[in-house]
Structures are given as C-alpha cells and as structure tokens.
Short mmCIF file of C-alpha atoms in Angstrom, two decimals:
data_model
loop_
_atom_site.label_atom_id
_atom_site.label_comp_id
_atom_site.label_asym_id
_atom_site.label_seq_id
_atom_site.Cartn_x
_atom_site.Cartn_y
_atom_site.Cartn_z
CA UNK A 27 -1.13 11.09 1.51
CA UNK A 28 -4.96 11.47 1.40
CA UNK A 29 -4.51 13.66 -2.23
CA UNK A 30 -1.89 10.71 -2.95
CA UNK A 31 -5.09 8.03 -2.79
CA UNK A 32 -7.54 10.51 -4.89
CA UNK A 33 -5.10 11.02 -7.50
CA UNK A 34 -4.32 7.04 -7.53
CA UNK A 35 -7.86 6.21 -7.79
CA UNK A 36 -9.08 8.71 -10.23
CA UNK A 37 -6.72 7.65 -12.17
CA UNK A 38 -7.63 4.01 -12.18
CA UNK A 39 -11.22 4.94 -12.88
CA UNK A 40 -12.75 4.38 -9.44
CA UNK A 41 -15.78 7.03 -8.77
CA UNK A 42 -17.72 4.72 -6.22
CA UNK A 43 -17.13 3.43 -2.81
CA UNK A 44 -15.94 0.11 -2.66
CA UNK A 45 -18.01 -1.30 0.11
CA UNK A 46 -20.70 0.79 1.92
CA UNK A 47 -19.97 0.14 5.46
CA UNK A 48 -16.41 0.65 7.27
CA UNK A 49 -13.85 -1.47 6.02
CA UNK A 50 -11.13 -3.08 8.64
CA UNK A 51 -8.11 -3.61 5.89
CA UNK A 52 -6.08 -4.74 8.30
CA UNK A 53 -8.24 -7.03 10.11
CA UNK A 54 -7.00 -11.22 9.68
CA UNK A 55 -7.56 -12.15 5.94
CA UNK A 56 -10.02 -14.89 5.08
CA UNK A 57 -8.97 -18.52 3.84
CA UNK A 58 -8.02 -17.86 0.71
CA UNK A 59 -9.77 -20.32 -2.32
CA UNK A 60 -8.08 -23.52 -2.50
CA UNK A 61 -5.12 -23.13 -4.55
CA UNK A 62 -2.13 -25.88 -4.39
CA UNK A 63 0.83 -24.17 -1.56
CA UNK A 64 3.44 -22.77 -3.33
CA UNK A 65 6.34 -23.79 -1.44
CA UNK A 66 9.62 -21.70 -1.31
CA UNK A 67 12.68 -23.59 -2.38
CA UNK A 68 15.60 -24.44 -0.21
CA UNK A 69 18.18 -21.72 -0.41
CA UNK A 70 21.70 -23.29 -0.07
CA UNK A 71 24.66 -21.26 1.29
CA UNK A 72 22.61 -18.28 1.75
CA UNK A 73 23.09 -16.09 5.15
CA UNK A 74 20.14 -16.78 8.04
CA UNK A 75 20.39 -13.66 9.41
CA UNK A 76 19.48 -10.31 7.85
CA UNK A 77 22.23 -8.38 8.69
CA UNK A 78 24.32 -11.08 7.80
CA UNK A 79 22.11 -11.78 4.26
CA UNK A 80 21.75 -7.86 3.79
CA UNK A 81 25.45 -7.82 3.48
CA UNK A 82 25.54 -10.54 1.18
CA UNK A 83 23.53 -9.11 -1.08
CA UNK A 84 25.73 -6.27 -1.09
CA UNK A 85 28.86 -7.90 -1.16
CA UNK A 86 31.21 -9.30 -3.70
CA UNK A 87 29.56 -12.97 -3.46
CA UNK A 88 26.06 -12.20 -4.80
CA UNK A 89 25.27 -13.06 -7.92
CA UNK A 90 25.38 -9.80 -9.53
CA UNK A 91 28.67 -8.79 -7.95
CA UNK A 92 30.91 -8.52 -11.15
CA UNK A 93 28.42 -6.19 -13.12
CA UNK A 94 28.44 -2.38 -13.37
CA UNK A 95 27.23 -0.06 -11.64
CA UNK A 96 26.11 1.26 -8.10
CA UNK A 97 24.22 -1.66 -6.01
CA UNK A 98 20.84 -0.66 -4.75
CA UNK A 99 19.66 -3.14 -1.56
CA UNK A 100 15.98 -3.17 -0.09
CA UNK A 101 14.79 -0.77 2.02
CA UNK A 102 11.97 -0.49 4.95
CA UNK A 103 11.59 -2.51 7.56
CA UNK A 104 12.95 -5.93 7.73
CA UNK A 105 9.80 -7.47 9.75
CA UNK A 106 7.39 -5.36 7.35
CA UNK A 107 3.93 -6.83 7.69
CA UNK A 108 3.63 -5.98 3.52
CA UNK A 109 6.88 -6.42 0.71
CA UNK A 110 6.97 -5.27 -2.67
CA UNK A 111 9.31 -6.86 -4.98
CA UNK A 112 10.26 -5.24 -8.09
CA UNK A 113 12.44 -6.81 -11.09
CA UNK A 114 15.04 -4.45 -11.35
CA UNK A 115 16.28 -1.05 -10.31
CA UNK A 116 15.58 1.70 -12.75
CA UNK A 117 18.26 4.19 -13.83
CA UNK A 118 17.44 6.83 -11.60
CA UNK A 119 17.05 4.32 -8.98
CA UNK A 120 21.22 3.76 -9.18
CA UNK A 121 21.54 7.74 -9.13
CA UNK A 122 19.51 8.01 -6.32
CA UNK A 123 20.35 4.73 -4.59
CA UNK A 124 16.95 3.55 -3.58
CA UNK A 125 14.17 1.43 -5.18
CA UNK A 126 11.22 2.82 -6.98
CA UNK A 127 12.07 6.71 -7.81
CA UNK A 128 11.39 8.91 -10.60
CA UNK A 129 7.79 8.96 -12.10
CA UNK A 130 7.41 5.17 -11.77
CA UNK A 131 8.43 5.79 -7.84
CA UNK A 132 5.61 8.56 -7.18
CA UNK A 133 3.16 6.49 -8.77
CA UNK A 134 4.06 3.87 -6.31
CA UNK A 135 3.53 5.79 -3.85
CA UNK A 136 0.04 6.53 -4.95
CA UNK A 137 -0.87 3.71 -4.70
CA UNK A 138 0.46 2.49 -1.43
CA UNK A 139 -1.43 5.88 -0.11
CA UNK A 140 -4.88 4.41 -1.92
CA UNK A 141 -4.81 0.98 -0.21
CA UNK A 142 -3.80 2.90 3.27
CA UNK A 143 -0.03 2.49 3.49
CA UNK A 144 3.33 4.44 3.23
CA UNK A 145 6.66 3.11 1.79
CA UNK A 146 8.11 3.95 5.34
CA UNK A 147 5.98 1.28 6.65
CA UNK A 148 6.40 -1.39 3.74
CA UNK A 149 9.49 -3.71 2.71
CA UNK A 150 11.11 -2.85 -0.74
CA UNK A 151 12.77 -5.22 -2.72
CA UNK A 152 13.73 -5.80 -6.15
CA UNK A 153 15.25 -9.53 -7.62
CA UNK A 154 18.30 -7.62 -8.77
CA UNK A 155 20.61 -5.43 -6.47
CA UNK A 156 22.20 -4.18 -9.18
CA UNK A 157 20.66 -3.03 -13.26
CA UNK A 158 21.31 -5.41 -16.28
CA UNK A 159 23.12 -3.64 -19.00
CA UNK A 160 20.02 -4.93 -20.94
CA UNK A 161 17.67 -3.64 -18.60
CA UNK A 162 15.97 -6.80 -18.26
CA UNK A 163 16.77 -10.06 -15.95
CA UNK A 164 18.69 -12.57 -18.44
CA UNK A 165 17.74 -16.21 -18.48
CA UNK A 166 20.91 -17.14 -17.64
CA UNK A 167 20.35 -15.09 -13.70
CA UNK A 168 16.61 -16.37 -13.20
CA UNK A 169 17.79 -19.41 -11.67
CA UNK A 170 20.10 -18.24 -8.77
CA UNK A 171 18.02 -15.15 -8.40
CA UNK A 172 15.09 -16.34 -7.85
CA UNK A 173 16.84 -18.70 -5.12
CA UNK A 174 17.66 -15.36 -3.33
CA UNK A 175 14.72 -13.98 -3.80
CA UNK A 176 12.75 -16.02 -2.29
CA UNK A 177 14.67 -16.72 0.65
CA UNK A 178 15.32 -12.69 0.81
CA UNK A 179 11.25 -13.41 1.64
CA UNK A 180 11.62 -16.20 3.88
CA UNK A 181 13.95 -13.65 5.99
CA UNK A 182 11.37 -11.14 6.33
CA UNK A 183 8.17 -13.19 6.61
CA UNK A 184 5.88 -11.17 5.60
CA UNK A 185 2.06 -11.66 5.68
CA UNK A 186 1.45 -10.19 1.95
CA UNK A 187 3.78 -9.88 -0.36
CA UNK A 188 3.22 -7.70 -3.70
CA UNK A 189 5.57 -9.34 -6.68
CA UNK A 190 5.48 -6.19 -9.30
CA UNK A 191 6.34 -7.52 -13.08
CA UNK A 192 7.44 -10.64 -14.84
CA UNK A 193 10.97 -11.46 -13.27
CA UNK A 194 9.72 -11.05 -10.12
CA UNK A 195 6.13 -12.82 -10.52
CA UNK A 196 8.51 -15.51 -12.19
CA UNK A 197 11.24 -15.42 -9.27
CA UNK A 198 8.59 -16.15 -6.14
CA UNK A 199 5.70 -17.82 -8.25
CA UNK A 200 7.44 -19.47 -11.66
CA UNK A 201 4.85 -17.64 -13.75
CA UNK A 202 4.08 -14.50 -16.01
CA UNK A 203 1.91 -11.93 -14.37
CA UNK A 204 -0.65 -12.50 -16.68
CA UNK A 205 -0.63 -16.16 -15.55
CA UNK A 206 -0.49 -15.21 -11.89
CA UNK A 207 -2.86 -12.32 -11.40
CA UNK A 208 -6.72 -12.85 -10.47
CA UNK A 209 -5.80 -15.11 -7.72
CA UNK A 210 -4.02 -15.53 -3.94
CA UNK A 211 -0.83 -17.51 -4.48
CA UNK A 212 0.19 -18.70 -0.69
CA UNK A 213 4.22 -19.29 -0.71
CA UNK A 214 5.45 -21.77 2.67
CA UNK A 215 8.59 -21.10 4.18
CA UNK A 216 10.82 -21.58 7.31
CA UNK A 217 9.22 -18.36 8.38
CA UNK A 218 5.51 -19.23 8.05
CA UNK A 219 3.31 -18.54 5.09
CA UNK A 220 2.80 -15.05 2.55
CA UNK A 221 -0.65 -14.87 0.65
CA UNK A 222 1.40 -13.22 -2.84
CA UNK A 223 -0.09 -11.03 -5.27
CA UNK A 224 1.23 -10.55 -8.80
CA UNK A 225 0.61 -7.14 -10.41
CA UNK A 226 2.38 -4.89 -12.98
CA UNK A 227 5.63 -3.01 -12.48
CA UNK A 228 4.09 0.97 -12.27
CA UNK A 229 6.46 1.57 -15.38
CA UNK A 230 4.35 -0.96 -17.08
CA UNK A 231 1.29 1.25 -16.29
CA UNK A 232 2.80 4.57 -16.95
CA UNK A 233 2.96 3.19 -20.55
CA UNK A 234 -0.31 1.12 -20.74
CA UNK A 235 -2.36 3.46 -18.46
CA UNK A 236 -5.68 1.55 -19.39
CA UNK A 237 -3.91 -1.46 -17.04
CA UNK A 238 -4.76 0.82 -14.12
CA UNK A 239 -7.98 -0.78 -13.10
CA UNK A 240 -6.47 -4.12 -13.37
CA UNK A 241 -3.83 -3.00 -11.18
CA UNK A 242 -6.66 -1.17 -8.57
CA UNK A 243 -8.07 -5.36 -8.12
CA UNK A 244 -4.54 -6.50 -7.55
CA UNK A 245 -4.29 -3.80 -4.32
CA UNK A 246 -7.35 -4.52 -3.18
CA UNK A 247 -6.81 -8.32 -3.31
CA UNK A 248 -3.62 -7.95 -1.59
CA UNK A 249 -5.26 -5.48 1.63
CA UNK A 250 -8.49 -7.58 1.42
CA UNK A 251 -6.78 -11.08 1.31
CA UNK A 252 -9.19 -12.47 -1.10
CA UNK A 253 -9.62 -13.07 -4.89
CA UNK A 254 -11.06 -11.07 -7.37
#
C-alpha cells in the first residue's frame, strides 16, 4: 500500500510534505465555506432498504434493465464512511464483474493508498449498473439515473463522497467537473449530509496525465474537508 502512495504521488508531482506536523485525516472536518446546500431530490418508488434497493438495481426494473450485457452493482461496505461514484463500468469491468479494474482500476487504487485508504474500506459505485453501447451516459438516462443515484447515496450516508467524471459530477451535483471542482459541495438527505468532491474519472488521467496534480487537490480536499 505504502509503494501504492509513492508511486501515486510521484506521479502527480508531489516531492514535499504537505504539512510539517502530524496530520489527523480522519479527525471531524471543518465548516466548509459557505456554499448554498445542495439538496438530494426525492426519489419516488425507489426501495428504502439496501438489500431491498441493491436488488433493484440488479433486477429487471432498473432503468438499465433491457440493455446488454453483464450488470456490475457497487461494492464495499454499505455504511462506508467514504463513496466513490464512477459514470460507467469499463469493459473489463463487465469481464471481471466489479467496478474500477484494469489500468484505470490500479491507478485507483493508488490513489486511495496516497490519501490513507483501501477499496476494501470504501463504497464503490458507478451511475450505471450496466455499460452504454456508446460508452457514454445518453441524455435521454441522466434524468432517472441521477434519481437513483443519488438516493443510492442517501442509502449509504456517507460523510464524503468522491463523484469521479462528468455523468456522475452531473448525476449528484447538476454540473461538469470542471464547474464543480475547487470547492466542497454539501448534498442533504434523509440520511444526514455528504461534503462531495468532483474529480476526474482515472481513465481521464491515464490520457491527460498532466491532470494529475489537479486530481492530488481534489483527494486532499476530500480527506481534509476543506477547499483548495
């Protein structure tokens, strides 16, 4: 894990400490800057439970039921005190039936391991159970899966949440990551409140590598609980 976190952070170009004394990243977050609440949106005829919504998702009533391929659901705990939500699953994600593999899975992993957590430990989601033919969430989808999305969050509760690309920045938040990033976005909900973080998808950085340090902020925000 520790070679994990050097690798990560060499790679995002960071060859100083980032504070000189100890650092408690788990220790309660700060008030964020004012920012207007981003409240989740009521979620009508979804399940209340998990197992019950888990289920759901993977069932023939979800909105992605009639297209092909294998499903792949979210994986971790379901009271995770971090989630990660991803846009869509990858192709080697449906041959291997869990989020986040390949290359673009082992960089995640990196950098989990450089802001002091494991994927064992963290909630993984993505705001499509199943991959677009295109590759891409169509317009058409955004509405009802972003209404699943976010209560799929409201289920789990958890204190941070990390939304990873544009569908999903645009499923939780309504925005671009480019619009969302620099800042906490706090999303209310039935559950309590998630401070959110919007950073790139690591596909997105595998092919724009120089995003790396941009990507190192978003982490830190998201362990630190305060802007940039």
């Amino acid at each position: 894990m520790l070679e994990s976190a050097l690798d990560w952070w060499r790679d995002a170009g960071v060859d100083t400490l980032v504070d000189e004394l100890p650092r408690d990243w788990f220790a309660k977050p700060s008030t964020p800057s004012p920012a207007p609440p981003v409240a989740a949106e009521p979620s009508a005829s979804l399940p209340d439970s998990w197992d019950a919504f888990l289920a759901w998702r993977g069932g023939d009533h979800a909105p992605e039921a009639g297209w092909a391929g294998p499903g792949v659901l979210a994986s971790g705990p379901a009271d995770a005190t971090v989630m990660v939500l991803a846009d869509v699953p990858d192709r080697d994600d449906c041959a291997a039936g869990k989020l986040l593999t390949g290359e673009p899975g082992r960089l995640f992993d990196r950098m989990l391991a450089a802001i002091g957590l494991a994927r064992e430990t963290v909630h993984v989601a993505s705001v499509c159970a199943r991959r677009p033919v295109s590759g891409r969430v169509g317009r058409d989808d955004e509405t009802r899966l972003g209404e699943v999305a976010r209560h799929h969050v409201e289920l789990v509760a958890p204190e941070r949440l990390l939304v990873m690309g544009d569908a999903a920045s645009r499923a939780v938040l309504g925005m671009s990551v480019l619009q969302a990033r620099g800042r906490l976005h706090p999303l209310n909900h039935k559950g309590g409140m998630t401070s959110v973080v919007a950073s790139f998808h690591p596909r997105f950085l595998l092919e724009h590598p120089g995003r790396k340090r941009e990507a190192w902020r978003d982490l830190q925000m998201l362990i630190r609980g305060s802007g940039e």
